[in-house]
Short mmCIF file of C-alpha atoms and ligand atoms in Angstrom, two decimals:
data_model
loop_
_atom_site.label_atom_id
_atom_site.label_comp_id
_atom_site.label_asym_id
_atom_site.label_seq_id
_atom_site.Cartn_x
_atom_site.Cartn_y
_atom_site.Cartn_z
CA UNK U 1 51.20 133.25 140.95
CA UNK U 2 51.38 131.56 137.41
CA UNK U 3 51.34 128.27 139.56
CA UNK U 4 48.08 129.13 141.69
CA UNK U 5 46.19 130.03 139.24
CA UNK U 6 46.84 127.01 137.24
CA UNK U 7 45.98 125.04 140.48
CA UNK U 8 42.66 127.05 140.95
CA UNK U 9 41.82 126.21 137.40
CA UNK U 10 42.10 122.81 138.28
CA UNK U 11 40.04 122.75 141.21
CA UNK U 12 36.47 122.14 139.74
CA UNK U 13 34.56 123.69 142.53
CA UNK U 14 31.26 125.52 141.03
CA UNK U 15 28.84 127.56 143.19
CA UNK U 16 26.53 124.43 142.85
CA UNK U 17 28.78 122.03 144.26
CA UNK U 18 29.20 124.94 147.31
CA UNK U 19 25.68 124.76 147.29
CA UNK U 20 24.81 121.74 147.54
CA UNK U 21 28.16 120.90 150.25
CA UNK U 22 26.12 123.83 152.34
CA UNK U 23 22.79 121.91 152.28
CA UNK U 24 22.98 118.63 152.20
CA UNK U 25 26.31 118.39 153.90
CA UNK U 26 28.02 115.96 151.47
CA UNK U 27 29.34 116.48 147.59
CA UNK U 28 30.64 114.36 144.81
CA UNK U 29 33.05 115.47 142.66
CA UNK U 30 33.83 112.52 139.50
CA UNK U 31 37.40 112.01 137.98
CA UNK U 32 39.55 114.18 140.28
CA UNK U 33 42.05 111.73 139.58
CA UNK U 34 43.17 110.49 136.38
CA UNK U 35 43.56 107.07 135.48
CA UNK U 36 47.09 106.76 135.92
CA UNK U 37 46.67 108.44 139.59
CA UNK U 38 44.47 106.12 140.49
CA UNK U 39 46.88 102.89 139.47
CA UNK U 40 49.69 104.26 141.58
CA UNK U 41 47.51 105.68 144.57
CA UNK U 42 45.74 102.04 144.69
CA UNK U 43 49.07 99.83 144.44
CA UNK U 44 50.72 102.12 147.56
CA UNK U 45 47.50 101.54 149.19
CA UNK U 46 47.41 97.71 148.38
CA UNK U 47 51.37 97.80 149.23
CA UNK U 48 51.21 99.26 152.74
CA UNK U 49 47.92 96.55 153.64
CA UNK U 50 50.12 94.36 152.72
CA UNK U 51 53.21 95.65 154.99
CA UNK U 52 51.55 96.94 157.85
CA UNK U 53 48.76 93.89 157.55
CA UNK U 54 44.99 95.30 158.06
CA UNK U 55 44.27 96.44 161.84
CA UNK U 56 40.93 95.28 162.50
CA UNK U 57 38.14 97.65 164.05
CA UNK U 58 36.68 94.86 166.29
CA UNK U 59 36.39 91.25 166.44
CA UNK U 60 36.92 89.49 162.87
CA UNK U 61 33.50 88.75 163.00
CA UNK U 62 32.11 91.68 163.60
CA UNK U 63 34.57 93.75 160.65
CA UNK U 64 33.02 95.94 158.83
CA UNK U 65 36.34 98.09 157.58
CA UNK U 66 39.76 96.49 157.63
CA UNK U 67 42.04 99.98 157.89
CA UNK U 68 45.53 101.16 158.12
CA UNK U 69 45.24 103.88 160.55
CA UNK U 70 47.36 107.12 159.51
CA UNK U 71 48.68 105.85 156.03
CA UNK U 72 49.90 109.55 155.04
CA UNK U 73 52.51 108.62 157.86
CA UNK U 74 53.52 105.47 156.49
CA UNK U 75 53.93 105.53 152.92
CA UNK U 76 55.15 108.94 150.83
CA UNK U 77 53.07 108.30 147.75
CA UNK U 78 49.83 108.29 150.72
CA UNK U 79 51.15 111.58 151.97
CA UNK U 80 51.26 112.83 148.71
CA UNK U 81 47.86 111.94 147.86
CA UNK U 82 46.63 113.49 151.32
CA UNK U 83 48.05 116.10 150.09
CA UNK U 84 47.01 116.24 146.63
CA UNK U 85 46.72 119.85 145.75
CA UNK U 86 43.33 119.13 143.73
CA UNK U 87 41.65 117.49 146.55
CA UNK U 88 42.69 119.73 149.26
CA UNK U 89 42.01 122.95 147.55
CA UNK U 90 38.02 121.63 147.40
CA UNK U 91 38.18 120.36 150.79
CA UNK U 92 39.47 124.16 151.33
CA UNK U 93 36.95 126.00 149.65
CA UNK U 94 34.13 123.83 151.55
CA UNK U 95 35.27 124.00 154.79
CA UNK U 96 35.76 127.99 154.36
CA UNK U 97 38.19 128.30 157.19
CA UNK U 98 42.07 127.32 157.32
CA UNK U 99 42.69 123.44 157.31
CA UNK U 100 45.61 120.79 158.94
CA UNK U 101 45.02 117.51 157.68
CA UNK U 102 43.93 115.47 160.94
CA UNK U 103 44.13 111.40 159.82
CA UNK U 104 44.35 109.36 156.45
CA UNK U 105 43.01 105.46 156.52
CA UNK U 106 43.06 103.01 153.79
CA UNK U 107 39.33 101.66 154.21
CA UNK U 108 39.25 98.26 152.98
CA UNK U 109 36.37 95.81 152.55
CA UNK U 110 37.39 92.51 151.74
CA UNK U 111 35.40 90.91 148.90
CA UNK U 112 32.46 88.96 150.66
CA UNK U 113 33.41 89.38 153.94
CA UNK U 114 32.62 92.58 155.28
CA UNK U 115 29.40 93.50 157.40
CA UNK U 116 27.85 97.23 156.60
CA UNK U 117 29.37 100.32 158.20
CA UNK U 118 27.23 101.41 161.02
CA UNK U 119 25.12 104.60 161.14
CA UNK U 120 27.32 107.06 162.40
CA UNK U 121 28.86 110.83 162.06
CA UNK U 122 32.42 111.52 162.01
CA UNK U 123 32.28 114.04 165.03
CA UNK U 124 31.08 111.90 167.20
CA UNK U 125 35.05 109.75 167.12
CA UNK U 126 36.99 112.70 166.38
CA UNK U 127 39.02 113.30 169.63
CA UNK U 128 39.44 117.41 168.87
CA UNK U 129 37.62 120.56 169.87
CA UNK U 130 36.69 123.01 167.40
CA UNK U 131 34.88 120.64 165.19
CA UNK U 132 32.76 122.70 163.33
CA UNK U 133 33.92 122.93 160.02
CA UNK U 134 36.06 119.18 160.22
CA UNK U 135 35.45 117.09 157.10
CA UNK U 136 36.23 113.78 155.63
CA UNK U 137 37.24 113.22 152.11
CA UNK U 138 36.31 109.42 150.82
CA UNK U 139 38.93 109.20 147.69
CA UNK U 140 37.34 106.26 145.82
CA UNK U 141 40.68 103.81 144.66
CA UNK U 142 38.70 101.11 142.44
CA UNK U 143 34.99 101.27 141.50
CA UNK U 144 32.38 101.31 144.01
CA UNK U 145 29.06 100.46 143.23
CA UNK U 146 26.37 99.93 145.52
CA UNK U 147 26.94 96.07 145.49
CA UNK U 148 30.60 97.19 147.07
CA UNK U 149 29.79 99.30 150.16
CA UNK U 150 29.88 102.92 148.73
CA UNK U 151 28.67 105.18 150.82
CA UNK U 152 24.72 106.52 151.73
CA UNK U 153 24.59 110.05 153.00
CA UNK U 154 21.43 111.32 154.71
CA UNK U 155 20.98 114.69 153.63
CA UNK U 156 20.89 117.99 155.90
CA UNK U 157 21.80 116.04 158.38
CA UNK U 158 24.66 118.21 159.41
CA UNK U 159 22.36 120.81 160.39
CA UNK U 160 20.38 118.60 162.55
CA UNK U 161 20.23 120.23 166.06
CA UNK U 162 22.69 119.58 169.35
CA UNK U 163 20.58 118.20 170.90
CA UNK U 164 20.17 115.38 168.06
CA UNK U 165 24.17 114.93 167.51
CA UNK U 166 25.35 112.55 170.15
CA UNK U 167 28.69 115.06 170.17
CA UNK U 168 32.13 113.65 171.38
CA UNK U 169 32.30 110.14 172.46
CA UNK U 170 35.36 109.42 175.39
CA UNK U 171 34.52 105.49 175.04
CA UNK U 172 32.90 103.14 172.47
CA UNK U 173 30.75 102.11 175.21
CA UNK U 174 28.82 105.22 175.28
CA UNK U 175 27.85 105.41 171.36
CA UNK U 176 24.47 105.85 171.19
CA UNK U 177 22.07 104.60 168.51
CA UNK U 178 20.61 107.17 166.47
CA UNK U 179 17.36 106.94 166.75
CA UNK U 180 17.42 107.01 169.97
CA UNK U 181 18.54 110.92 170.07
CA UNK U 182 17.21 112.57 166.65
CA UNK U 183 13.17 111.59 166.78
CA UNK U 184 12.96 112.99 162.83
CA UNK U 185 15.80 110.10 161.88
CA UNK U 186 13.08 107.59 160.74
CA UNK U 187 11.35 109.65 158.33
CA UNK U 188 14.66 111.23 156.69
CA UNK U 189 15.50 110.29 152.84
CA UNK U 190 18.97 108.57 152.19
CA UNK U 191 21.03 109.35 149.46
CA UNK U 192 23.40 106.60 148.03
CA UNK U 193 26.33 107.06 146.09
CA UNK U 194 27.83 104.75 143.71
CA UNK U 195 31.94 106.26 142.61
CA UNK U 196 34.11 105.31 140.20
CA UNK U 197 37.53 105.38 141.02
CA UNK U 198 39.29 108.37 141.05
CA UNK U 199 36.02 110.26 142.12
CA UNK U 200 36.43 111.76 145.16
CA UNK U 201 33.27 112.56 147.93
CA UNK U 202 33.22 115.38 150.98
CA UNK U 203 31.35 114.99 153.67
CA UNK U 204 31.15 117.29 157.11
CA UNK U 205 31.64 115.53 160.32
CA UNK U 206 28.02 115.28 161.89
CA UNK U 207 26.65 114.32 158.24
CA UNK U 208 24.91 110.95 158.84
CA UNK U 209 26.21 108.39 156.92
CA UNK U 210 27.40 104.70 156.32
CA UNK U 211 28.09 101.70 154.02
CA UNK U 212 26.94 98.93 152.54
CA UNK U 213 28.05 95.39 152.46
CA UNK U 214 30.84 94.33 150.04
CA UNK U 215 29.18 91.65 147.91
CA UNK U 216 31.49 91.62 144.96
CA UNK U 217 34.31 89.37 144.30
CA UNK U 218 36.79 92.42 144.27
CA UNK U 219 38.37 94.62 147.44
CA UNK U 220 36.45 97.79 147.97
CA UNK U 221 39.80 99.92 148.36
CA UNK U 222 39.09 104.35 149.64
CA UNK U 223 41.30 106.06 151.36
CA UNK U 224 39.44 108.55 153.56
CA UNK U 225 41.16 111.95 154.27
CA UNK U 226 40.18 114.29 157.83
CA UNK U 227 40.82 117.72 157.20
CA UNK U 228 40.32 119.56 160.65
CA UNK U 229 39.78 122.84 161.42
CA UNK U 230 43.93 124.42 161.71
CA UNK U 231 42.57 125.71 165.29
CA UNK U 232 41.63 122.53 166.50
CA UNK U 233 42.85 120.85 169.94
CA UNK U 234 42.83 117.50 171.34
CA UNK U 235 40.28 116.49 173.35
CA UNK U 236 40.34 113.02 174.59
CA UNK U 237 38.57 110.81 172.69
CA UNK U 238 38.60 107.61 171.54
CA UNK U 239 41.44 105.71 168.74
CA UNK U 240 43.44 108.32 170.32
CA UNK U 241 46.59 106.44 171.24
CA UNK U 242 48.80 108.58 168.98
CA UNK U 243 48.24 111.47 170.85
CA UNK U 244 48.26 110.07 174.23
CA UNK U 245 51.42 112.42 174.97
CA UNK U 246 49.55 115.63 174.06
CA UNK U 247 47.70 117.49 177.21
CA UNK U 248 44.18 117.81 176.92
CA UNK U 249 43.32 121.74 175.07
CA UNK U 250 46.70 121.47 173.24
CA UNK U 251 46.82 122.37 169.66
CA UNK U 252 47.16 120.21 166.80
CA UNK U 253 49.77 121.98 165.00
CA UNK U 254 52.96 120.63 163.88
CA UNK U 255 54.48 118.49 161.27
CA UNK U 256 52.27 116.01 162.54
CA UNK U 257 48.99 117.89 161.46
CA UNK U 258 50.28 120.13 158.25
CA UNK U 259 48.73 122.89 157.82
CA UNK U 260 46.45 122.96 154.11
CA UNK U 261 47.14 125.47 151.17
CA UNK U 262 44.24 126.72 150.30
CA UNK U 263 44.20 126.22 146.29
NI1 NI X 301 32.56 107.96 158.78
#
């Protein structure tokens, strides 16, 4: 008891920040992690590119992330910060429903070298059902100005009707631009958000996003964070291959999706 409500002190979740999760689909929250959380978060991170050397998402050339897929799996100080009691008691009281953490990735852009992160929404590469309420937390590890690729949210775009979300995607082949689905996608603000590290951002799976180039001399180092609704099940999707040995409408339960405390 003593220990929840010390952890519920901690988590800095105001009804604005619920607010403004609800409307706009994305929320910043600055210095969830203190300075010497961030040094030892950022050197596991650093250590396990190093060990498990970047996977590449596409042709060298065409890079715009260099990741290491399921971290929390590989490294304990990763699990622990997948786990970190702050970060999933906001994701938590966002989401409003009961969470399992889905995926972690160190998301890396090399200094000068990456291209920009595509337009896209989460959902859309999620291989699960029950989607609704999924959402990603970007856990900034170093400083991230706009000059390094932070990320640009569009607004309300969560909301944005079916018929406008190109839904689950079974093959890269079949992503479809944009603008080609949501006619209202032209004319819709961005919103671009420089973080410092330790600052941590939400966003909801079919919130529009992406990222810039990395034009600085230094790694652009976050460690993104799926939290899935704990009723999810696998549907077939794509980056999958972990859970080729799960049958289609099976749930992801299990010590391989833990189940979230709520803060
Ligand atoms: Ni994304």
């Amino acid at each position: 008891m003593v220990e929840s409500n010390r952890l519920a002190a901690r988590v800095p979740l105001t009804d604005g920040a619920r607010q403004h999760y609800r409307k706009n689909g994305y929320v910043h929250f600055p210095g969830i992690l203190s300075r010497d959380e961030v040094a030892e978060y950022r050197a596991a991170a650093e250590e396990l590119v190093r060990k498990e050397g970047p996977e590449l998402w596409g042709p060298e050339e065409e890079v715009q992330v260099h990741y290491v897929a399921n971290a929390w799996r590989k490294h304990d100080l990763l699990k622990k910060l997948a786990l970190h009691p702050v970060i999933t008691g906001l994701a938590s009281a966002l989401a409003e429903v009961p969470l399992r953490l889905y995926s972690s990735d160190i998301l890396l852009k090399k200094p000068r070298r990456a291209l920009p992160t595509l337009v896209h929404d989460d959902e859309t590469g999620l291989p699960m059902s029950n989607a609704s309420t999924t959402l990603s937390a970007w856990i900034a590890l170093v400083d991230v100005p706009e000059e390094r690729g932070c990320l640009s949210f569009m607004p309300g775009s969560h909301s944005r009707a079916d018929s406008e979300c190109q839904g689950h995607m079974t093959s890269f082949a079949n992503f479809v631009n944009i603008k080609d689905i949501w006619p209202d996608y032209a004319w819709r603000p961005w919103t671009t958000v420089p973080v410092r590290a330790g600052d941590v951002t939400f966003h909801h799976c079919r919130t529009v996003h992406r990222a810039g180039v990395n034009d600085t001399d230094e790694a652009r180092i976050g460690y993104g964070v799926v939290y899935m609704d704990a009723g999810a099940t696998y549907l077939p999707g794509v980056q999958d291959e972990h859970l080729h040995h799960l049958r289609p409408g099976q749930a992801l339960d299990g010590p391989d999706f833990p189940l979230i405390e709520a803060g």
